mmCIF file of C-alpha atoms in Angstrom:
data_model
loop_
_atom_site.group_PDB
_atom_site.id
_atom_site.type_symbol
_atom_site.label_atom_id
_atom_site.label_comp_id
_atom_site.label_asym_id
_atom_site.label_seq_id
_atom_site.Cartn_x
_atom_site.Cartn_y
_atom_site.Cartn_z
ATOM 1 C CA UNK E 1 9.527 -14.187 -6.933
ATOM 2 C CA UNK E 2 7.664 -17.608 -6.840
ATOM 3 C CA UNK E 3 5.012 -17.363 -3.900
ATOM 4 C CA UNK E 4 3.774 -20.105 -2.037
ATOM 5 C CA UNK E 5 -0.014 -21.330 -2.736
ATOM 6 C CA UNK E 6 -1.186 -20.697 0.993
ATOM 7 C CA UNK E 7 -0.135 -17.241 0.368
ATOM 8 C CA UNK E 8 -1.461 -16.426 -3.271
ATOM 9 C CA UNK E 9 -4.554 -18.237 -1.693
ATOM 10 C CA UNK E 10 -5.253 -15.951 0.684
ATOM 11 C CA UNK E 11 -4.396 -12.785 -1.472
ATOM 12 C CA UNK E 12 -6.991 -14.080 -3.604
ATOM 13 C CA UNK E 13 -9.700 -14.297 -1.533
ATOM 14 C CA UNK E 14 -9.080 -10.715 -0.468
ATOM 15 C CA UNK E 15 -8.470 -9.339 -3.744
ATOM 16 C CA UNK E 16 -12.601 -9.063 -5.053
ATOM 17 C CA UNK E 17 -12.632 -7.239 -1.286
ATOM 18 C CA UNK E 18 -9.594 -4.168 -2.129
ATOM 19 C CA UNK E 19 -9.907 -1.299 -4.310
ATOM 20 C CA UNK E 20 -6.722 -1.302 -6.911
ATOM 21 C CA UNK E 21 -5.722 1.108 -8.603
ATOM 22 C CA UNK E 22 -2.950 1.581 -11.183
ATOM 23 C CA UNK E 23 0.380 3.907 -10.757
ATOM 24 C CA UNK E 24 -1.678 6.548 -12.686
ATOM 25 C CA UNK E 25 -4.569 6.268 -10.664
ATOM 26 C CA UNK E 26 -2.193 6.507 -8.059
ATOM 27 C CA UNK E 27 -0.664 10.088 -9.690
ATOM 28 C CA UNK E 28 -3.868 11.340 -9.753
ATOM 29 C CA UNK E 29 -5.559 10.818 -6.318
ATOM 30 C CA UNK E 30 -2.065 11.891 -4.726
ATOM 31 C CA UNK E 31 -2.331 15.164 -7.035
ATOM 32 C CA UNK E 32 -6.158 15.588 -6.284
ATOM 33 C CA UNK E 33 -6.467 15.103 -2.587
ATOM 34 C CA UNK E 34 -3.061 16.643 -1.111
ATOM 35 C CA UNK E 35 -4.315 15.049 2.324
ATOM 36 C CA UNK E 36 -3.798 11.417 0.756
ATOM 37 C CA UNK E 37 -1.652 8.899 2.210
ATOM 38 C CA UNK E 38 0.832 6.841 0.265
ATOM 39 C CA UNK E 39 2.003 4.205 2.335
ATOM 40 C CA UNK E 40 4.732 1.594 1.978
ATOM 41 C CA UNK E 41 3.517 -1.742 3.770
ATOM 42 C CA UNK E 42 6.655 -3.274 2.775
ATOM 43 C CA UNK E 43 9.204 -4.734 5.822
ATOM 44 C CA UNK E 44 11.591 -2.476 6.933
ATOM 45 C CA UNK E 45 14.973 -3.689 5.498
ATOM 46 C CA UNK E 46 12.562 -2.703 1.636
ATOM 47 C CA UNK E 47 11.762 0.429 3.191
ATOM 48 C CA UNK E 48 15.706 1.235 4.032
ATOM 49 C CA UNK E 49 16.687 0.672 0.545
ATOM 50 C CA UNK E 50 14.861 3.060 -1.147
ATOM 51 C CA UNK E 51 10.793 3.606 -1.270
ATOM 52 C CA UNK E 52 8.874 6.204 -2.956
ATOM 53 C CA UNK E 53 9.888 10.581 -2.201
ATOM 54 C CA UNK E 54 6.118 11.432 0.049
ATOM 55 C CA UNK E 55 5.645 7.431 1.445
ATOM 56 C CA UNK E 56 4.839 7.133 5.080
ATOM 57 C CA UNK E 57 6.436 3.616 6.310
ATOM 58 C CA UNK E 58 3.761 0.962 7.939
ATOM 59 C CA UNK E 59 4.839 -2.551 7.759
ATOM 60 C CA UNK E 60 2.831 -5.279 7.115
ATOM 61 C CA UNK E 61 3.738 -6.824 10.249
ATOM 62 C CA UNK E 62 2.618 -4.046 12.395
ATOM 63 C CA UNK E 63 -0.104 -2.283 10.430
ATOM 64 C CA UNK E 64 -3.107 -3.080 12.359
ATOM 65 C CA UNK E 65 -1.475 -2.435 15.443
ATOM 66 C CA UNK E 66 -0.342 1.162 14.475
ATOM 67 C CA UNK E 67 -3.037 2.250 11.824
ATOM 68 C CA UNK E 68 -5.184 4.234 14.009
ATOM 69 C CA UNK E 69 -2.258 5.578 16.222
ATOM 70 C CA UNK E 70 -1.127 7.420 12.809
ATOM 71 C CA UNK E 71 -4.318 7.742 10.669
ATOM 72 C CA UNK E 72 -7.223 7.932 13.323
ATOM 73 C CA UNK E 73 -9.901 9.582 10.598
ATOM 74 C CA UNK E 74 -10.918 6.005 9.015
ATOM 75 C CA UNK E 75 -11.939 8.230 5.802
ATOM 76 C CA UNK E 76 -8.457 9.096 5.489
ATOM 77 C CA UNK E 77 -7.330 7.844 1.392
ATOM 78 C CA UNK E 78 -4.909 5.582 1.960
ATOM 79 C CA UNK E 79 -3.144 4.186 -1.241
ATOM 80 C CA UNK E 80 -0.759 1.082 0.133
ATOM 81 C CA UNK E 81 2.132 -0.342 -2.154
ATOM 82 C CA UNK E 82 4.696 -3.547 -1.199
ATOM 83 C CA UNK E 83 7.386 -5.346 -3.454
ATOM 84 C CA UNK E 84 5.204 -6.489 -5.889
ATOM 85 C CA UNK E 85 1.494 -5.843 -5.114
ATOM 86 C CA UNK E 86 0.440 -8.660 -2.983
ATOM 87 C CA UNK E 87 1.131 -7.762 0.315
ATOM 88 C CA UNK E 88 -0.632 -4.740 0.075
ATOM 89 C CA UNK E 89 -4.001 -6.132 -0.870
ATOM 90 C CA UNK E 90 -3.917 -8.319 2.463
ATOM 91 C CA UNK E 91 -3.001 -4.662 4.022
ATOM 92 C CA UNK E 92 -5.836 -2.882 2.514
ATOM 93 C CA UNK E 93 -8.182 -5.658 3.378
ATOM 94 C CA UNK E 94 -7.290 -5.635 6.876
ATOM 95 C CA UNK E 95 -7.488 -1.877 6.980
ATOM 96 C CA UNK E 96 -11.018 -2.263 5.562
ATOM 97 C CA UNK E 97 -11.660 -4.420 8.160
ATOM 98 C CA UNK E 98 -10.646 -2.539 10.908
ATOM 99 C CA UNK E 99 -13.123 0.468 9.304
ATOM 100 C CA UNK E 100 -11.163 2.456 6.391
ATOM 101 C CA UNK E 101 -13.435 2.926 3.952
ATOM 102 C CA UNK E 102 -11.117 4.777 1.308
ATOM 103 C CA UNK E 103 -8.252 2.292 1.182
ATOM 104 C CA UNK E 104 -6.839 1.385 -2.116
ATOM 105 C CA UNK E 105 -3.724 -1.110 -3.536
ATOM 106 C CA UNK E 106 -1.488 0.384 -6.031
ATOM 107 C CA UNK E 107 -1.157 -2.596 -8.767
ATOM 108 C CA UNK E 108 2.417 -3.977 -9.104
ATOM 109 C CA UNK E 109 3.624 -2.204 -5.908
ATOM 110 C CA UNK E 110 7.301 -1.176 -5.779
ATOM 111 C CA UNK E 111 8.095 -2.561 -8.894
ATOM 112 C CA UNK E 112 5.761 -0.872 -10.691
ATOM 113 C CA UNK E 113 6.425 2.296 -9.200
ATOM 114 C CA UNK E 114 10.281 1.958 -10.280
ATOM 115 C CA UNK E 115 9.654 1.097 -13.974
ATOM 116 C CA UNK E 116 7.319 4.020 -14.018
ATOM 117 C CA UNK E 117 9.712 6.659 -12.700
ATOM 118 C CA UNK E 118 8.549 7.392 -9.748
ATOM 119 C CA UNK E 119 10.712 9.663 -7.458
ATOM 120 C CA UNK E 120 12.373 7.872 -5.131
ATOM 121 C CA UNK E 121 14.440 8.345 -1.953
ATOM 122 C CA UNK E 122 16.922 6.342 -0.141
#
């Protein structure tokens, strides 16, 4: 997908701000910490599809509004994926923002998580 410059713009400017981490990473802190979050920022018609087995769904568009409803412990771990791993830097910057400190964006988001066989669920 081609993005538009306002948008790679502003994922740039947030993306010396998130934490990324690769799929392995990912594997890891999941395995390590069984009180880690995975969480699918990705719209809702992605999410239908198919996302990852253990995600919790929180959309992009309603993430700040709902973050604290579901996660109120800002230390929670919170490792965010989208389509392609763009979204879910703005997501983990705005979750920063709001006062996670242990927020993290899984490089190459969906994708990634496909080619690398991650179990999935429909």
């Amino acid at each position: 997908m081609q993005h538009a410059p306002g948008f790679l713009k502003l994922v740039n400017e947030a993306r010396p701000h998130v934490k990324e981490i690769t799929i392995d990473q990912a594997r890891e802190r999941l395995a390590q910490n069984p009180k880690a979050i995975l969480m699918d920022v990705r719209e809702d018609s992605e999410w239908n599809k198919q996302h990852a087995e253990q995600a919790v769904h929180l959309g992009k568009g309603i993430l700040e509004r709902d973050l604290e409803a579901k996660f109120p412990d800002t230390g929670t771990e919170i490792l965010m994926y989208c389509g392609g791993g763009y979204r879910s830097i703005l997501t983990a910057d705005a979750a920063q923002k709001m006062g996670y400190r242990n927020v993290f964006s899984v490089i190459g988001g969906y994708k990634a998580l496909v080619a690398a066989k991650w179990p999935m669920k429909s």
